[in-house]
Coordinates of C-alpha atoms in Angstrom, one line a residue:
Chain A
M1 CA -0.1 0.4 0.2
E2 CA 1.4 3.3 -0.4
T3 CA 3.0 5.4 2.2
A4 CA 1.7 8.7 3.2
I5 CA 4.0 9.5 5.9
S6 CA 7.1 7.5 6.7
V7 CA 8.8 8.5 9.9
H8 CA 12.1 6.8 11.1
K9 CA 14.6 7.7 13.8
L10 CA 12.5 10.6 14.3
R11 CA 14.2 12.7 17.3
K12 CA 13.6 16.3 18.9
E13 CA 15.4 17.5 22.0
F14 CA 14.8 21.1 22.9
R15 CA 18.2 22.4 24.1
G16 CA 18.8 25.4 26.3
R17 CA 21.0 27.0 29.9
G18 CA 22.8 23.6 29.9
K19 CA 19.0 21.8 30.0
S20 CA 17.4 19.3 27.4
I21 CA 14.7 18.1 26.8
V22 CA 13.6 14.8 24.8
A23 CA 10.5 15.6 23.6
V24 CA 10.2 12.9 20.9
D25 CA 13.2 10.1 21.0
D26 CA 14.1 8.3 17.5
I27 CA 10.7 7.5 16.9
D28 CA 9.1 5.3 13.6
F29 CA 6.0 4.8 12.0
T30 CA 3.9 4.9 9.3
L31 CA 0.6 6.3 7.9
R32 CA -1.0 4.5 4.7
R33 CA -3.0 5.8 2.3
G34 CA -6.6 5.6 3.0
E35 CA -5.9 4.5 6.9
I36 CA -6.5 6.6 9.8
L37 CA -3.9 6.6 12.2
G38 CA -5.3 7.1 15.8
F39 CA -1.8 8.8 17.1
L40 CA -2.4 8.7 21.2
G41 CA -0.8 9.8 24.1
P42 CA -0.6 11.4 27.4
N43 CA -0.4 15.4 27.7
G44 CA 3.4 15.7 27.4
A45 CA 3.9 12.5 25.6
G46 CA 5.5 14.0 22.3
K47 CA 2.3 13.9 19.9
T48 CA 2.3 18.1 19.5
T49 CA 5.9 18.3 19.0
T50 CA 5.8 15.3 16.3
I51 CA 3.0 17.1 14.1
K52 CA 5.1 20.4 14.8
M53 CA 7.6 18.1 12.5
L54 CA 5.6 16.9 10.1
C55 CA 3.9 20.4 9.5
G56 CA 7.4 22.2 9.1
L57 CA 6.8 24.2 12.3
V58 CA 9.6 22.6 14.4
K59 CA 13.1 21.5 13.2
P60 CA 14.1 17.8 13.5
T61 CA 17.2 17.4 15.4
S62 CA 17.7 14.2 13.7
G63 CA 15.9 10.8 11.8
S64 CA 14.1 11.8 8.5
L65 CA 10.3 12.1 7.6
L66 CA 8.6 12.1 4.4
I67 CA 5.6 13.5 2.9
G68 CA 4.3 11.4 0.2
G69 CA 7.4 10.1 -0.3
I70 CA 8.9 13.9 -0.4
D71 CA 11.4 15.3 2.2
P72 CA 9.5 18.6 3.8
A73 CA 13.1 19.7 4.4
A74 CA 14.5 19.3 0.9
N75 CA 11.0 20.7 -0.9
P76 CA 8.9 21.7 1.5
R77 CA 6.2 24.0 -0.8
K78 CA 5.9 20.1 -2.7
A79 CA 5.6 18.5 0.5
M80 CA 3.2 20.7 2.1
R81 CA 1.0 20.7 -0.9
K82 CA 0.5 17.4 0.0
L83 CA -0.6 18.2 3.9
G84 CA -3.7 19.6 5.6
A85 CA -4.5 20.4 8.6
V86 CA -6.8 21.0 11.5
L87 CA -4.9 21.9 14.6
E88 CA -5.8 21.8 18.6
G89 CA -6.0 25.2 20.2
S90 CA -5.6 26.7 17.1
R91 CA -8.3 28.5 14.9
N92 CA -7.5 27.6 11.6
T93 CA -9.5 29.8 9.9
Y94 CA -9.8 34.1 9.9
W95 CA -13.1 35.2 11.7
R96 CA -13.1 38.3 10.4
L97 CA -13.9 36.7 6.8
T98 CA -17.2 34.7 6.0
V99 CA -17.1 31.1 5.5
D100 CA -16.8 31.6 1.5
E101 CA -13.9 33.9 2.0
N102 CA -12.0 31.6 4.1
L103 CA -12.3 28.8 1.8
E104 CA -11.2 30.8 -1.4
Y105 CA -8.1 32.2 0.7
F106 CA -6.9 28.9 1.8
A107 CA -7.6 27.6 -1.8
Y108 CA -6.2 30.4 -3.4
S109 CA -3.1 31.0 -1.2
R110 CA -1.9 27.3 -1.6
G111 CA -2.1 28.2 -5.6
R112 CA -4.6 25.3 -5.8
V113 CA -7.6 26.6 -7.5
S114 CA -8.2 24.3 -10.9
S115 CA -11.1 25.3 -13.0
D116 CA -14.1 23.1 -11.3
F117 CA -13.1 25.3 -7.6
R118 CA -16.5 26.7 -7.6
H119 CA -17.9 23.5 -8.2
R120 CA -15.5 21.9 -5.7
R121 CA -16.2 24.6 -2.8
D122 CA -20.1 24.2 -3.1
R123 CA -19.8 20.4 -3.1
L124 CA -17.5 20.7 -0.1
L125 CA -20.0 22.8 1.6
T126 CA -23.1 20.7 0.9
T127 CA -21.2 17.8 2.3
L128 CA -20.4 19.6 6.0
G129 CA -23.8 21.6 6.4
L130 CA -22.2 24.8 5.7
A131 CA -23.7 25.9 2.2
E132 CA -26.5 27.9 4.4
K133 CA -24.1 30.0 6.1
R134 CA -21.7 30.3 3.5
T135 CA -22.1 34.2 3.8
E136 CA -21.8 34.5 7.6
L137 CA -18.6 35.5 9.4
V138 CA -16.6 32.4 11.1
Q139 CA -17.0 34.2 14.2
K140 CA -20.7 34.5 14.4
L141 CA -20.8 30.5 13.6
S142 CA -21.4 28.1 16.4
R143 CA -18.3 26.5 17.9
G144 CA -18.8 23.1 16.3
M145 CA -19.4 24.9 12.6
Q146 CA -16.2 26.7 13.2
Q147 CA -14.9 23.4 13.3
K148 CA -16.4 22.1 10.4
V149 CA -15.1 25.5 8.7
A150 CA -11.7 24.7 9.7
L151 CA -11.8 21.2 7.9
G152 CA -13.0 22.9 4.7
C153 CA -10.5 25.0 4.9
A154 CA -7.9 22.5 5.3
L155 CA -9.8 19.8 2.8
I156 CA -10.2 22.7 -0.4
P157 CA -6.5 22.3 -1.6
D158 CA -7.5 18.7 -1.8
P159 CA -4.5 17.9 0.3
E160 CA -3.9 14.2 0.0
I161 CA -2.6 13.8 3.8
L162 CA -5.1 15.5 6.8
L163 CA -3.8 15.8 10.1
L164 CA -6.4 16.3 12.7
D165 CA -5.3 16.9 16.2
E166 CA -8.6 16.7 18.4
P167 CA -11.0 17.4 15.8
T168 CA -14.2 16.9 17.8
L169 CA -12.4 19.0 21.1
G170 CA -15.0 21.0 22.8
L171 CA -17.9 19.7 20.5
D172 CA -21.7 18.7 21.1
L173 CA -22.9 15.1 20.4
Q174 CA -24.6 16.3 17.0
S175 CA -21.8 17.9 15.7
S176 CA -18.8 15.4 16.9
Q177 CA -20.7 12.5 15.1
A178 CA -21.0 14.7 12.2
I179 CA -17.1 15.7 11.6
Q180 CA -16.6 12.1 13.1
Q181 CA -19.0 10.6 10.1
E182 CA -17.5 13.0 7.3
I183 CA -13.6 11.8 8.8
K184 CA -14.9 8.2 8.2
R185 CA -15.9 8.9 4.6
L186 CA -12.6 10.9 3.6
A187 CA -10.6 8.4 4.3
D188 CA -13.0 5.4 2.6
Q189 CA -14.5 7.2 0.0
E190 CA -11.8 9.8 -1.1
G191 CA -8.7 7.6 -0.2
K192 CA -7.3 10.7 2.3
S193 CA -4.8 9.4 4.7
I194 CA -5.5 10.7 8.2
L195 CA -3.6 11.1 11.0
L196 CA -5.6 11.6 14.1
T197 CA -5.0 12.8 17.3
T198 CA -7.3 12.7 20.5
H199 CA -7.7 11.7 23.6
Q200 CA -11.4 10.4 23.4
M201 CA -10.3 6.7 22.9
E202 CA -14.0 6.1 22.1
I203 CA -13.4 8.6 19.0
A204 CA -10.2 6.6 18.1
H205 CA -11.3 3.1 18.6
A206 CA -14.3 4.3 16.3
L207 CA -12.6 5.7 13.5
S208 CA -8.7 4.7 13.5
T209 CA -7.7 1.3 11.6
H210 CA -4.3 1.6 13.3
V211 CA -3.2 3.3 16.1
A212 CA 0.6 4.3 17.3
I213 CA 0.7 5.3 21.4
M214 CA 3.2 7.3 22.4
N215 CA 4.2 8.1 25.8
R216 CA 7.7 10.2 26.9
G217 CA 8.7 10.8 24.0
R218 CA 8.5 7.1 22.6
I219 CA 6.1 5.0 20.4
V220 CA 5.1 2.4 22.9
V221 CA 3.3 0.7 19.6
Q222 CA 1.8 0.8 16.9
D223 CA -0.6 -1.7 15.2
K224 CA -3.8 -2.6 13.5
V225 CA -6.3 -1.6 16.1
K226 CA -7.9 -5.1 15.1
N227 CA -5.0 -6.8 16.0
L228 CA -4.5 -4.7 19.5
L229 CA -7.9 -6.6 20.6
D230 CA -7.0 -9.7 20.2
V231 CA -4.2 -9.3 21.7
F232 CA -5.3 -7.8 24.8
S233 CA -8.5 -9.9 24.5
L234 CA -9.5 -11.0 28.1
G235 CA -11.2 -14.3 27.2
M236 CA -13.5 -13.0 29.6
Y237 CA -17.1 -14.4 29.6
T238 CA -19.9 -13.4 31.7
I239 CA -22.9 -15.8 32.2
R240 CA -26.1 -15.1 33.4
V241 CA -28.4 -17.5 35.2
Y242 CA -31.6 -17.9 36.6
G243 CA -31.7 -19.8 40.0
W244 CA -28.3 -21.0 42.5
L245 CA -25.7 -23.3 42.4
P246 CA -25.2 -25.2 45.2
A247 CA -21.7 -24.4 47.5
E248 CA -19.6 -27.1 46.6
E249 CA -20.1 -26.7 42.8
R250 CA -19.6 -22.9 43.5
T251 CA -16.4 -23.2 45.4
W252 CA -15.3 -26.0 42.6
L253 CA -15.9 -23.4 39.7
E254 CA -13.8 -20.7 41.9
A255 CA -10.8 -22.9 42.4
R256 CA -11.1 -24.9 38.5
W257 CA -11.8 -22.1 36.7
G258 CA -10.9 -18.7 38.6
A259 CA -14.9 -18.0 38.2
E260 CA -16.0 -15.3 39.7
L261 CA -19.9 -15.8 41.2
D262 CA -22.5 -12.8 42.2
H263 CA -25.9 -13.8 43.6
D264 CA -29.0 -11.4 43.7
E265 CA -32.5 -12.4 44.0
S266 CA -32.9 -13.6 40.8
G267 CA -30.4 -15.5 39.7
T268 CA -26.4 -15.6 39.2
T269 CA -23.9 -14.0 36.9
L270 CA -20.5 -15.9 36.4
R271 CA -17.6 -14.5 35.3
V272 CA -15.1 -16.8 33.6
P273 CA -11.7 -16.5 32.1
L274 CA -11.2 -19.2 29.5
T275 CA -8.0 -19.6 27.6
D276 CA -10.9 -21.4 24.7
A277 CA -14.3 -21.1 24.1
R278 CA -15.0 -24.6 23.6
Q279 CA -14.6 -24.5 27.4
L280 CA -17.6 -22.9 28.3
Y281 CA -19.4 -26.5 27.5
L282 CA -17.9 -27.4 30.3
I283 CA -19.4 -25.0 32.1
I284 CA -22.8 -25.1 30.5
E285 CA -23.1 -28.6 31.7
I286 CA -22.7 -27.9 34.8
L287 CA -25.7 -25.6 34.7
E288 CA -27.9 -27.8 32.8
R289 CA -27.2 -30.6 35.9
H290 CA -28.8 -28.3 38.2
K291 CA -31.2 -27.2 35.6
L292 CA -30.3 -23.9 35.8
L293 CA -32.0 -22.1 32.8
I294 CA -29.3 -19.7 31.0
S295 CA -30.5 -16.2 30.2
N296 CA -27.7 -14.6 28.8
I297 CA -24.0 -15.5 27.6
Q298 CA -21.9 -12.8 26.4
R299 CA -17.5 -12.1 25.6
L300 CA -16.0 -9.0 26.8
E301 CA -14.2 -7.6 24.6
P302 CA -11.6 -4.4 26.1
N303 CA -12.0 -1.2 24.3
L304 CA -8.9 1.0 23.7
G305 CA -9.3 3.2 26.8
E306 CA -8.2 0.4 28.7
I307 CA -5.1 -0.9 26.4
Y308 CA -4.5 2.3 26.0
L309 CA -4.2 2.6 29.8
K310 CA -2.4 -0.8 30.2
L311 CA 0.5 0.1 27.8
I312 CA 0.7 3.4 29.2
E313 CA 0.9 2.1 32.8
E314 CA 3.2 -0.9 31.7
G315 CA 5.6 0.9 29.6
P316 CA 6.9 0.0 26.1
V317 CA 6.1 -3.4 24.6
E318 CA 8.3 -5.5 22.3
A319 CA 6.9 -5.4 18.7
T320 CA 6.8 -8.7 18.0
R321 CA 4.1 -9.2 20.3
F322 CA 1.7 -8.0 17.4
G323 CA 0.9 -7.9 13.9
A324 CA 2.1 -5.8 11.5
Chain B
M1 CA 4.6 31.8 -10.8
K2 CA 0.8 31.5 -11.5
Q3 CA 0.6 30.3 -8.0
L4 CA 2.3 33.1 -6.9
V5 CA 0.1 35.9 -8.8
L6 CA -3.1 33.6 -6.9
A7 CA -1.3 33.4 -3.6
L8 CA -1.1 37.0 -4.2
R9 CA -4.4 37.9 -5.0
A10 CA -6.1 35.7 -2.3
E11 CA -4.1 38.6 0.4
I12 CA -5.1 41.3 -1.6
K13 CA -9.3 39.7 -1.5
V14 CA -8.9 39.7 2.2
G15 CA -6.9 42.4 3.2
F16 CA -9.4 44.5 1.0
A17 CA -12.5 42.7 2.3
K18 CA -11.1 43.4 6.1
T19 CA -10.7 47.1 5.2
V20 CA -14.5 47.1 3.8
R21 CA -16.0 45.3 6.1
Y22 CA -15.1 47.2 9.3
P23 CA -15.1 50.7 7.6
V24 CA -15.6 52.6 11.0
Q25 CA -12.6 51.0 11.8
T26 CA -10.9 52.3 8.5
L27 CA -12.4 56.0 9.2
T28 CA -10.9 56.1 12.7
S29 CA -7.9 55.2 11.2
V30 CA -7.5 58.0 9.1
L31 CA -9.2 59.8 10.9
V32 CA -6.5 59.5 13.8
L33 CA -3.3 59.5 11.1
Y34 CA -4.6 63.0 10.2
L35 CA -5.4 64.2 13.6
L36 CA -1.5 62.8 14.3
F37 CA -0.4 64.7 11.4
V38 CA -2.0 68.1 12.3
G39 CA -1.1 67.9 15.9
V40 CA 2.2 66.6 15.5
F41 CA 3.1 69.2 12.9
Y42 CA 1.6 72.1 13.9
G43 CA 2.6 71.3 17.4
S44 CA 6.0 70.8 15.9
R45 CA 5.9 75.0 14.4
S46 CA 4.4 76.1 17.5
I47 CA 7.1 75.0 19.3
A48 CA 9.5 76.6 16.8
G49 CA 7.8 79.7 17.0
V50 CA 7.3 79.5 13.1
V51 CA 3.2 79.6 13.2
N52 CA 3.3 83.0 10.9
T53 CA 5.8 82.6 8.6
P54 CA 5.5 83.8 5.0
S55 CA 3.0 81.2 2.6
A56 CA 5.8 79.5 0.2
D57 CA 7.7 79.0 3.5
F58 CA 5.1 77.7 5.1
A59 CA 4.2 75.2 1.8
R60 CA 7.7 74.4 1.4
S61 CA 7.8 72.9 5.1
A62 CA 4.0 71.2 4.8
T63 CA 5.0 69.4 1.6
E64 CA 8.3 68.6 3.3
A65 CA 6.0 67.4 6.3
I66 CA 3.4 65.1 4.1
A67 CA 6.6 63.7 2.2
G68 CA 7.7 62.4 5.0
Y69 CA 4.2 61.3 6.5
L70 CA 3.3 58.9 3.5
L71 CA 6.7 57.2 3.9
W72 CA 5.9 57.2 7.7
F73 CA 2.5 55.8 6.6
F74 CA 4.4 52.9 4.4
A75 CA 6.3 52.0 7.7
L76 CA 3.4 51.5 9.8
I77 CA 2.5 49.6 7.1
A78 CA 5.7 47.6 6.9
I79 CA 5.5 47.0 10.6
D80 CA 1.9 45.8 10.9
S81 CA 2.2 43.3 8.0
M82 CA 5.5 42.3 8.6
S83 CA 5.8 41.8 12.5
Q84 CA 2.5 42.3 14.6
N85 CA 0.7 40.4 11.8
I86 CA 2.8 37.6 13.0
S87 CA 2.2 38.0 16.9
E88 CA -1.1 38.3 16.0
E89 CA -1.9 35.2 14.0
A90 CA 0.0 33.0 16.4
Q91 CA -1.9 34.3 19.1
T92 CA -5.2 34.2 17.0
G93 CA -4.0 30.3 16.1
T94 CA -3.6 31.1 12.1
L95 CA -0.1 31.3 12.1
E96 CA 0.8 27.7 11.7
Q97 CA -2.1 27.5 8.7
F98 CA -0.1 30.5 7.1
Y99 CA 3.0 28.8 7.3
L100 CA 1.6 25.2 5.7
A101 CA 0.9 27.0 2.2
G102 CA 3.8 25.9 1.7
W103 CA 6.1 28.5 0.2
S104 CA 8.7 30.3 2.0
F105 CA 8.1 32.0 5.2
P106 CA 9.7 35.2 3.8
L107 CA 8.2 35.0 0.3
M108 CA 4.8 35.3 2.2
L109 CA 5.3 37.8 4.4
F110 CA 6.1 39.7 0.9
L111 CA 2.9 39.1 -0.5
R112 CA 1.0 39.6 2.3
F113 CA 3.0 43.2 2.9
L114 CA 2.7 43.8 -0.5
S115 CA -1.3 43.0 -0.4
S116 CA -1.1 45.4 2.5
I117 CA 0.4 48.0 0.6
L118 CA -2.5 48.0 -2.2
T119 CA -5.3 47.6 0.3
S120 CA -4.1 50.8 1.9
L121 CA -4.9 52.8 -0.6
V122 CA -7.8 52.8 0.2
M123 CA -7.2 54.7 3.7
L124 CA -4.2 56.7 2.0
I125 CA -6.0 58.3 -1.0
P126 CA -8.6 60.5 1.6
L127 CA -5.8 61.1 3.9
L128 CA -3.6 63.0 1.6
L129 CA -6.5 64.4 0.4
L130 CA -7.3 65.9 4.1
L131 CA -3.7 66.8 4.2
S132 CA -3.5 68.7 0.8
L133 CA -7.0 70.4 1.5
S134 CA -6.0 71.6 5.7
T135 CA -2.4 72.7 4.8
G136 CA -4.0 73.9 1.5
V137 CA -1.0 72.6 -0.1
A138 CA -1.3 70.8 -3.5
L139 CA 0.9 68.0 -4.2
E140 CA 2.6 67.8 -7.3
L141 CA 1.9 64.2 -7.9
R142 CA 4.3 63.8 -10.6
F143 CA 4.1 59.9 -10.8
V144 CA 7.1 59.3 -13.0
D145 CA 9.3 60.5 -10.7
T146 CA 7.5 59.8 -7.4
L147 CA 6.9 56.4 -7.9
P148 CA 10.4 55.1 -8.0
V149 CA 11.1 56.8 -5.4
V150 CA 8.6 55.4 -3.2
G151 CA 8.9 52.6 -4.1
L152 CA 12.1 51.6 -3.5
T153 CA 11.9 53.5 -0.3
I154 CA 8.8 50.5 0.6
L155 CA 11.5 47.6 -0.9
G156 CA 14.0 49.4 2.2
L157 CA 11.1 49.3 4.8
C158 CA 10.0 45.6 3.2
G159 CA 13.8 44.9 4.7
F160 CA 13.3 46.8 7.9
G161 CA 10.2 45.0 8.6
Y162 CA 11.6 41.9 8.2
L163 CA 13.8 42.6 11.0
L164 CA 11.4 43.5 13.3
G165 CA 9.1 40.2 12.0
A166 CA 12.2 38.5 13.3
V167 CA 12.6 39.8 16.3
T168 CA 8.9 39.1 16.4
L169 CA 9.6 35.3 15.7
L170 CA 12.1 35.2 18.6
F171 CA 10.4 37.3 21.3
K172 CA 6.7 37.0 20.6
R173 CA 4.7 39.8 22.6
I174 CA 6.5 42.7 21.9
G175 CA 3.9 45.2 20.5
N176 CA 4.8 47.8 23.2
A177 CA 8.3 48.0 21.4
M178 CA 6.7 48.1 18.2
T179 CA 4.5 51.0 19.2
L180 CA 7.9 52.8 19.9
V181 CA 9.4 51.8 16.9
Q182 CA 6.3 54.1 14.8
F183 CA 6.7 57.1 17.2
G184 CA 10.2 56.9 17.3
L185 CA 10.4 57.0 13.3
L186 CA 7.4 59.4 13.0
F187 CA 9.4 62.2 15.0
L188 CA 13.0 61.2 13.1
C189 CA 11.4 61.8 9.8
L190 CA 9.1 64.4 10.0
P191 CA 12.1 67.5 10.6
P192 CA 14.4 67.6 7.6
V193 CA 17.4 64.8 8.7
E194 CA 19.8 68.1 7.6
Q195 CA 18.5 69.8 11.3
F196 CA 19.4 67.1 13.3
S197 CA 22.8 66.8 14.6
G198 CA 25.0 64.5 16.7
P199 CA 23.9 60.5 17.4
L200 CA 20.1 61.6 16.2
K201 CA 21.6 63.0 12.5
L202 CA 23.6 59.3 12.9
I203 CA 20.7 57.5 13.8
A204 CA 18.4 59.3 11.2
L205 CA 20.8 58.5 8.2
T206 CA 20.6 54.9 9.1
L207 CA 16.8 54.8 8.6
P208 CA 15.4 53.2 5.4
L209 CA 13.0 56.4 5.0
T210 CA 15.8 58.8 5.2
Q211 CA 17.0 58.6 1.8
G212 CA 13.4 58.2 0.6
V213 CA 11.9 61.2 3.0
K214 CA 14.7 63.0 1.4
L215 CA 14.8 62.7 -2.2
L216 CA 10.5 63.1 -2.1
R217 CA 10.6 66.1 -0.8
R218 CA 13.1 66.9 -3.4
V219 CA 10.3 65.8 -5.6
L220 CA 7.1 67.0 -4.3
A221 CA 8.4 70.4 -3.5
P222 CA 6.9 73.0 -6.3
G223 CA 9.4 73.5 -9.0
S224 CA 11.3 71.2 -7.6
E225 CA 14.2 69.9 -9.5
I226 CA 15.3 66.5 -11.2
I227 CA 16.9 63.7 -8.6
G228 CA 20.5 63.6 -9.3
A229 CA 21.7 60.2 -10.5
G230 CA 24.2 59.7 -7.3
D231 CA 20.9 60.4 -4.7
F232 CA 19.0 57.6 -6.0
L233 CA 22.1 55.1 -6.3
L234 CA 22.4 55.7 -2.5
L235 CA 18.4 55.3 -2.0
I236 CA 18.7 52.0 -4.2
L237 CA 22.0 51.0 -2.2
N238 CA 20.3 51.9 1.4
S239 CA 17.0 50.3 0.6
A240 CA 19.0 47.0 -1.0
A241 CA 21.1 46.2 2.1
Y242 CA 17.8 46.4 4.7
L243 CA 16.1 44.4 2.1
L244 CA 18.8 41.6 2.4
V245 CA 19.9 42.4 5.4
G246 CA 16.1 41.4 7.0
I247 CA 16.1 38.7 4.7
A248 CA 19.2 37.0 6.0
V249 CA 18.5 38.0 9.3
F250 CA 14.6 36.9 9.1
R251 CA 15.7 33.6 7.3
W252 CA 18.0 32.8 10.6
A253 CA 15.5 34.3 12.9
E254 CA 12.9 31.5 11.8
R255 CA 15.3 28.6 11.8
L256 CA 16.0 29.3 15.2
A257 CA 12.3 29.8 15.7
R258 CA 11.7 26.4 14.3
D259 CA 14.8 24.3 16.3
R260 CA 13.4 26.2 19.3
G261 CA 10.2 25.2 18.8
L262 CA 9.2 29.1 18.9
L263 CA 6.6 29.4 15.5
G264 CA 3.2 29.6 16.5
Q265 CA 1.4 28.8 20.1
Y266 CA 0.1 25.6 19.0

């Protein structure tokens, strides 16, 4: 698959007055065409510095980065043409201009005005739900609308790669979902490669095809979301039955299977960690023996948030544990 | 080249949109600039005790002051578009996007400066009319002579703007220092530089405005003579020096700012 962003041994060290801070410590990661890479990590992990280096705002101390196969240090104009960004903490747009004027400015200032510019702008306004607001000043729009304008401005020059830093931060549920749908559509239908930074794990989980988790300047893990979920799968099942098990069986289940049992008025809930799903039949056999009706069986899956916390707390994980 | 023209068009359009969209702000700026001129010009004459001078002397003195004021106005544009603008954009969070356009930073700033010069005509034309009406001086705007002098001086001011822009990149909030520079320039370029003495004269002579103001005064003065090649060459050298040094210093500051992570508030 075509590589959109390739980072190798990238390092940024801030030096000053005898002190040296390593913000980014020899990281490697790749973003491929059409992928959404969730770039995650706690505050101060080095994500922002990495994004700044990708945008050309910070000069790397060492290492290499390629944007669409182009080295931005050697050919910034060509590299930046492939990049669009909505950066957190920035307005990203000119509030004293209208929505239309902003889109026009960002297209023209990048010299990206094709003959179908008007058509493209109109289509973008419609897609983002901004068509009715096009003549309004950005400063008068709601936060959600302003964020959509920022996304529109990043998209109007038709970049191949998008850097989205907390694109849904501070938005209401409706606006957040609208932005999320648009991000998904951009990757799935338009083949845009997206580097998504967020602290909202449910959004990272819902949107990302891959994740890279950073902590203390290093990438703790980079893998497909699916692979991570598989590796961290707990193999934990919950079984809800009507009625109660005899004390002897309870003790045996706890000792043999490490099960946890909760009783209440209407029945029992078993939580059993199983290494093989076939072991369920043995549990069911015991329940059947005591004529306990099963009302529900569920496999508990970890979510990205839990995996993230585990990785951040445990530190770097060997890459060999994960699939490519 | 075509892409560069498109980028310039974008800057000009935004500049005009902002100017026209906020007419009260534009009119207030014209009024403030007019009152400032009246205050400084008549105030200095009053202090010097030359209020009641023959009309020919007054006309010459007013023309000289207007010439200085005109170029000071362009210096304001340079400071605003190449220094204060960086600071403002860093604070409002658009500097990153400005940078992402992919053009070299000095080139983007030059485009913005150029567009600011063009959009400032909206203010400059009524201001000159007001100054002309209130002083009773009919300015002889001989464009063939005036434009090269103004154009070259503006290039020097652009270099000066880069120098201040470099300071802004490294030290961020320097609004008060810039105000000091603006007024310092005003008081150094309104009176004829020949009247200064000592260190003040030395400072005035090294400014990007001085040579331009001197020549413009000569061009605008009633019955003026043609500017000599030597004077013109000095203006070219002065402006070229400011421009080249300005760009070099700005590039150095940009490299330093990128290295230290100072670009943008983001």
